């Protein structure tokens, strides 16, 4: 009986830890959303209350959408993140296939280099890339926002781990049927790796949609601002303490990320689970 009570106690403690973590992570987002619905006087009230007592959401969201071209910034973010992900897939899938299923001299060394590159933050190489782009004249363009991220070592690693679990018999059967390596990659391996592609797509979308560091360096034209730069521009263009419109803009910016994750949640979990079990 004591064993049953101990297991029950451990289950309760486990759920309490998970609940505490959930509240800690979701709390700032709830405060952000509720603040976007409050008028300015209520935001600066001496006492804090989570739910708004009077409605100020219409004014806050209207200000966020009209004071700066926020929708245009969202369009820029969609163009940049979609282009980056497409180019990453075009590079990552063949590279991961070669590292997982092809046998050639230096394969293990190349994979070791991929692992080493995982340890290098892209901020460390931002200056050489900036000098290169300045010398080639492509700064302050969409290309300057996209090209530095066309190769993702994390994506190569993730896809390679997934491909290790694909049976070699499937590839051998495709070769017997006369399929070229190109057709095997895109006709057999890529559809099989859809959960891993979705998981990587979520990581890529979140990383580049929220990126503020590189766009701040690479572009100067307002027409090329991405969503995080748009929020900063709203703060600079406004009175600086207009937290209602700022929280409204932040809510608008993160909404596509939340929707994308909710839509791809099952595939995302499958991709992470399957790739984590491969050696």
GROMACS .gro file of C-alpha atoms in nm:
model
  279
    1UNK     CA    1   0.000   0.000   0.000
    2UNK     CA    2   0.289   0.234   0.075
    3UNK     CA    3   0.423   0.171  -0.275
    4UNK     CA    4   0.091   0.280  -0.427
    5UNK     CA    5   0.090   0.596  -0.216
    6UNK     CA    6   0.449   0.671  -0.314
    7UNK     CA    7   0.368   0.638  -0.686
    8UNK     CA    8   0.062   0.858  -0.640
    9UNK     CA    9   0.270   1.117  -0.456
   10UNK     CA   10   0.535   1.114  -0.729
   11UNK     CA   11   0.267   1.157  -0.994
   12UNK     CA   12   0.119   1.455  -0.809
   13UNK     CA   13   0.463   1.613  -0.767
   14UNK     CA   14   0.539   1.557  -1.135
   15UNK     CA   15   0.218   1.731  -1.239
   16UNK     CA   16   0.285   2.017  -0.997
   17UNK     CA   17   0.630   2.070  -1.149
   18UNK     CA   18   0.483   2.066  -1.500
   19UNK     CA   19   0.206   2.305  -1.396
   20UNK     CA   20   0.456   2.542  -1.237
   21UNK     CA   21   0.671   2.538  -1.552
   22UNK     CA   22   0.366   2.600  -1.768
   23UNK     CA   23   0.259   2.901  -1.562
   24UNK     CA   24   0.614   3.040  -1.564
   25UNK     CA   25   0.639   3.013  -1.944
   26UNK     CA   26   0.286   3.123  -2.035
   27UNK     CA   27   0.262   3.398  -1.772
   28UNK     CA   28   0.447   3.669  -1.972
   29UNK     CA   29   0.239   3.596  -2.281
   30UNK     CA   30  -0.086   3.622  -2.084
   31UNK     CA   31   0.028   3.955  -1.934
   32UNK     CA   32   0.124   4.076  -2.283
   33UNK     CA   33  -0.216   3.985  -2.424
   34UNK     CA   34  -0.410   4.139  -2.137
   35UNK     CA   35  -0.199   4.457  -2.149
   36UNK     CA   36  -0.281   4.496  -2.519
   37UNK     CA   37  -0.648   4.527  -2.419
   38UNK     CA   38  -0.596   4.792  -2.149
   39UNK     CA   39  -0.609   5.173  -2.194
   40UNK     CA   40  -0.297   5.369  -2.103
   41UNK     CA   41  -0.433   5.500  -1.772
   42UNK     CA   42  -0.506   5.147  -1.656
   43UNK     CA   43  -0.161   5.018  -1.760
   44UNK     CA   44   0.006   5.280  -1.539
   45UNK     CA   45  -0.236   5.237  -1.250
   46UNK     CA   46  -0.064   5.201  -0.909
   47UNK     CA   47  -0.225   4.861  -0.850
   48UNK     CA   48  -0.181   4.568  -1.091
   49UNK     CA   49  -0.473   4.365  -1.212
   50UNK     CA   50  -0.452   4.108  -1.486
   51UNK     CA   51  -0.790   4.154  -1.653
   52UNK     CA   52  -0.873   4.497  -1.801
   53UNK     CA   53  -1.144   4.694  -1.622
   54UNK     CA   54  -1.211   4.908  -1.929
   55UNK     CA   55  -1.158   4.832  -2.298
   56UNK     CA   56  -0.865   4.987  -2.481
   57UNK     CA   57  -0.785   4.708  -2.726
   58UNK     CA   58  -0.939   4.875  -3.030
   59UNK     CA   59  -0.724   5.186  -2.992
   60UNK     CA   60  -0.408   4.987  -2.913
   61UNK     CA   61  -0.437   4.756  -3.212
   62UNK     CA   62  -0.538   5.040  -3.444
   63UNK     CA   63  -0.232   5.238  -3.334
   64UNK     CA   64  -0.004   4.937  -3.381
   65UNK     CA   65  -0.132   4.882  -3.735
   66UNK     CA   66  -0.143   5.245  -3.850
   67UNK     CA   67   0.141   5.425  -3.674
   68UNK     CA   68   0.391   5.204  -3.856
   69UNK     CA   69   0.337   4.974  -4.159
   70UNK     CA   70   0.325   4.664  -3.940
   71UNK     CA   71   0.149   4.451  -4.202
   72UNK     CA   72   0.429   4.527  -4.447
   73UNK     CA   73   0.683   4.422  -4.188
   74UNK     CA   74   0.491   4.097  -4.139
   75UNK     CA   75   0.501   4.041  -4.516
   76UNK     CA   76   0.877   4.095  -4.512
   77UNK     CA   77   0.909   3.842  -4.232
   78UNK     CA   78   0.702   3.588  -4.426
   79UNK     CA   79   0.911   3.635  -4.741
   80UNK     CA   80   1.242   3.606  -4.557
   81UNK     CA   81   1.151   3.306  -4.340
   82UNK     CA   82   0.988   3.117  -4.629
   83UNK     CA   83   1.286   3.177  -4.859
   84UNK     CA   84   1.534   3.075  -4.589
   85UNK     CA   85   1.346   2.754  -4.513
   86UNK     CA   86   1.312   2.662  -4.881
   87UNK     CA   87   1.684   2.711  -4.946
   88UNK     CA   88   1.772   2.525  -4.626
   89UNK     CA   89   1.566   2.226  -4.737
   90UNK     CA   90   1.733   2.229  -5.080
   91UNK     CA   91   2.073   2.211  -4.908
   92UNK     CA   92   2.001   2.010  -4.594
   93UNK     CA   93   1.817   1.712  -4.740
   94UNK     CA   94   2.085   1.607  -4.996
   95UNK     CA   95   2.365   1.676  -4.746
   96UNK     CA   96   2.194   1.475  -4.473
   97UNK     CA   97   2.124   1.190  -4.715
   98UNK     CA   98   2.489   1.176  -4.818
   99UNK     CA   99   2.608   1.174  -4.456
  100UNK     CA  100   2.357   0.909  -4.353
  101UNK     CA  101   2.334   0.668  -4.648
  102UNK     CA  102   2.625   0.724  -4.886
  103UNK     CA  103   2.966   0.570  -4.820
  104UNK     CA  104   3.263   0.782  -4.923
  105UNK     CA  105   3.604   0.876  -4.791
  106UNK     CA  106   3.591   1.150  -4.529
  107UNK     CA  107   3.221   1.110  -4.445
  108UNK     CA  108   3.282   1.078  -4.070
  109UNK     CA  109   3.518   1.376  -4.079
  110UNK     CA  110   3.256   1.587  -4.253
  111UNK     CA  111   2.994   1.486  -3.997
  112UNK     CA  112   3.237   1.578  -3.718
  113UNK     CA  113   3.276   1.919  -3.883
  114UNK     CA  114   2.896   1.956  -3.878
  115UNK     CA  115   2.895   1.883  -3.504
  116UNK     CA  116   3.172   2.138  -3.446
  117UNK     CA  117   2.979   2.401  -3.644
  118UNK     CA  118   2.681   2.345  -3.413
  119UNK     CA  119   2.892   2.500  -3.137
  120UNK     CA  120   2.962   2.823  -3.328
  121UNK     CA  121   2.700   3.098  -3.280
  122UNK     CA  122   2.627   3.290  -3.597
  123UNK     CA  123   2.695   3.615  -3.411
  124UNK     CA  124   3.062   3.512  -3.410
  125UNK     CA  125   3.081   3.522  -3.790
  126UNK     CA  126   2.848   3.818  -3.844
  127UNK     CA  127   3.132   4.064  -3.903
  128UNK     CA  128   3.305   3.862  -4.181
  129UNK     CA  129   2.968   3.810  -4.350
  130UNK     CA  130   2.892   4.181  -4.323
  131UNK     CA  131   3.228   4.270  -4.483
  132UNK     CA  132   3.168   4.015  -4.760
  133UNK     CA  133   2.821   4.149  -4.835
  134UNK     CA  134   2.945   4.508  -4.824
  135UNK     CA  135   3.217   4.427  -5.077
  136UNK     CA  136   2.968   4.255  -5.307
  137UNK     CA  137   2.708   4.531  -5.273
  138UNK     CA  138   2.415   4.321  -5.151
  139UNK     CA  139   2.364   4.485  -4.812
  140UNK     CA  140   2.020   4.636  -4.754
  141UNK     CA  141   1.847   4.382  -4.980
  142UNK     CA  142   1.636   4.072  -4.928
  143UNK     CA  143   1.941   3.869  -5.030
  144UNK     CA  144   2.139   4.003  -4.735
  145UNK     CA  145   1.865   3.880  -4.500
  146UNK     CA  146   1.839   3.534  -4.659
  147UNK     CA  147   2.178   3.417  -4.786
  148UNK     CA  148   2.365   3.385  -4.451
  149UNK     CA  149   2.120   3.117  -4.338
  150UNK     CA  150   2.087   2.900  -4.649
  151UNK     CA  151   2.304   2.632  -4.487
  152UNK     CA  152   2.182   2.512  -4.147
  153UNK     CA  153   2.416   2.271  -3.971
  154UNK     CA  154   2.139   2.200  -3.720
  155UNK     CA  155   1.908   2.108  -4.008
  156UNK     CA  156   2.171   1.878  -4.159
  157UNK     CA  157   2.223   1.710  -3.821
  158UNK     CA  158   1.849   1.671  -3.759
  159UNK     CA  159   1.777   1.526  -4.104
  160UNK     CA  160   2.080   1.298  -4.091
  161UNK     CA  161   1.960   1.152  -3.761
  162UNK     CA  162   1.620   1.084  -3.914
  163UNK     CA  163   1.764   0.928  -4.232
  164UNK     CA  164   1.964   0.682  -4.022
  165UNK     CA  165   1.634   0.519  -3.928
  166UNK     CA  166   1.521   0.472  -4.290
  167UNK     CA  167   1.583   0.109  -4.396
  168UNK     CA  168   1.860   0.062  -4.652
  169UNK     CA  169   1.635  -0.190  -4.829
  170UNK     CA  170   1.406   0.096  -4.931
  171UNK     CA  171   1.695   0.277  -5.099
  172UNK     CA  172   1.824  -0.044  -5.262
  173UNK     CA  173   1.478  -0.116  -5.402
  174UNK     CA  174   1.464   0.233  -5.550
  175UNK     CA  175   1.803   0.183  -5.715
  176UNK     CA  176   1.694  -0.152  -5.857
  177UNK     CA  177   1.392   0.026  -6.007
  178UNK     CA  178   1.637   0.255  -6.187
  179UNK     CA  179   1.590   0.568  -5.981
  180UNK     CA  180   1.879   0.812  -5.978
  181UNK     CA  181   2.026   0.942  -5.655
  182UNK     CA  182   1.854   1.273  -5.720
  183UNK     CA  183   1.514   1.102  -5.748
  184UNK     CA  184   1.584   0.891  -5.439
  185UNK     CA  185   1.656   1.204  -5.236
  186UNK     CA  186   1.345   1.396  -5.340
  187UNK     CA  187   1.109   1.112  -5.433
  188UNK     CA  188   1.180   0.867  -5.150
  189UNK     CA  189   1.377   1.022  -4.865
  190UNK     CA  190   1.218   1.367  -4.847
  191UNK     CA  191   0.855   1.239  -4.824
  192UNK     CA  192   0.965   0.983  -4.565
  193UNK     CA  193   1.127   1.256  -4.357
  194UNK     CA  194   0.821   1.482  -4.349
  195UNK     CA  195   0.796   1.478  -3.964
  196UNK     CA  196   1.161   1.584  -3.936
  197UNK     CA  197   1.108   1.852  -4.203
  198UNK     CA  198   0.809   1.991  -4.014
  199UNK     CA  199   1.004   1.990  -3.686
  200UNK     CA  200   1.295   2.169  -3.849
  201UNK     CA  201   1.056   2.410  -4.020
  202UNK     CA  202   0.916   2.516  -3.682
  203UNK     CA  203   1.268   2.574  -3.547
  204UNK     CA  204   1.365   2.770  -3.858
  205UNK     CA  205   1.045   2.977  -3.858
  206UNK     CA  206   1.079   3.076  -3.493
  207UNK     CA  207   1.451   3.153  -3.519
  208UNK     CA  208   1.434   3.375  -3.827
  209UNK     CA  209   1.094   3.533  -3.765
  210UNK     CA  210   1.220   3.653  -3.425
  211UNK     CA  211   1.572   3.741  -3.538
  212UNK     CA  212   1.663   4.099  -3.451
  213UNK     CA  213   2.042   4.085  -3.447
  214UNK     CA  214   2.122   4.024  -3.814
  215UNK     CA  215   1.846   4.237  -3.976
  216UNK     CA  216   1.956   4.528  -3.758
  217UNK     CA  217   2.303   4.497  -3.914
  218UNK     CA  218   2.214   4.402  -4.270
  219UNK     CA  219   1.936   4.645  -4.363
  220UNK     CA  220   1.877   5.017  -4.317
  221UNK     CA  221   1.572   5.075  -4.538
  222UNK     CA  222   1.239   5.079  -4.362
  223UNK     CA  223   1.086   4.887  -4.653
  224UNK     CA  224   1.295   4.582  -4.555
  225UNK     CA  225   1.223   4.584  -4.181
  226UNK     CA  226   1.127   4.247  -4.034
  227UNK     CA  227   0.866   4.208  -3.752
  228UNK     CA  228   1.107   4.251  -3.457
  229UNK     CA  229   1.251   4.563  -3.619
  230UNK     CA  230   0.898   4.682  -3.678
  231UNK     CA  231   0.823   4.663  -3.305
  232UNK     CA  232   1.142   4.855  -3.226
  233UNK     CA  233   1.049   5.113  -3.491
  234UNK     CA  234   0.704   5.147  -3.332
  235UNK     CA  235   0.867   5.218  -2.997
  236UNK     CA  236   1.097   5.480  -3.150
  237UNK     CA  237   0.821   5.633  -3.360
  238UNK     CA  238   0.579   5.656  -3.067
  239UNK     CA  239   0.607   5.816  -2.729
  240UNK     CA  240   0.822   5.536  -2.587
  241UNK     CA  241   0.583   5.443  -2.306
  242UNK     CA  242   0.286   5.343  -2.521
  243UNK     CA  243   0.292   4.989  -2.385
  244UNK     CA  244  -0.062   4.915  -2.502
  245UNK     CA  245   0.021   4.951  -2.875
  246UNK     CA  246   0.358   4.782  -2.820
  247UNK     CA  247   0.194   4.481  -2.658
  248UNK     CA  248  -0.067   4.478  -2.935
  249UNK     CA  249   0.208   4.475  -3.198
  250UNK     CA  250   0.393   4.198  -3.013
  251UNK     CA  251   0.072   3.993  -2.998
  252UNK     CA  252   0.018   4.036  -3.372
  253UNK     CA  253   0.379   3.936  -3.444
  254UNK     CA  254   0.376   3.613  -3.240
  255UNK     CA  255   0.030   3.501  -3.353
  256UNK     CA  256   0.160   3.338  -3.679
  257UNK     CA  257   0.418   3.142  -3.475
  258UNK     CA  258   0.153   3.015  -3.234
  259UNK     CA  259  -0.079   2.915  -3.519
  260UNK     CA  260   0.203   2.741  -3.707
  261UNK     CA  261   0.298   2.538  -3.402
  262UNK     CA  262  -0.062   2.442  -3.324
  263UNK     CA  263  -0.117   2.325  -3.681
  264UNK     CA  264   0.209   2.126  -3.696
  265UNK     CA  265   0.219   2.014  -3.332
  266UNK     CA  266   0.171   1.642  -3.395
  267UNK     CA  267   0.428   1.628  -3.676
  268UNK     CA  268   0.668   1.840  -3.471
  269UNK     CA  269   0.659   1.597  -3.178
  270UNK     CA  270   0.696   1.300  -3.413
  271UNK     CA  271   0.998   1.456  -3.582
  272UNK     CA  272   1.175   1.535  -3.254
  273UNK     CA  273   1.097   1.191  -3.112
  274UNK     CA  274   1.213   0.994  -3.417
  275UNK     CA  275   1.533   1.192  -3.471
  276UNK     CA  276   1.624   1.168  -3.105
  277UNK     CA  277   1.621   0.788  -3.111
  278UNK     CA  278   1.872   0.743  -3.392
  279UNK     CA  279   2.238   0.680  -3.323
   0.00000   0.00000   0.00000
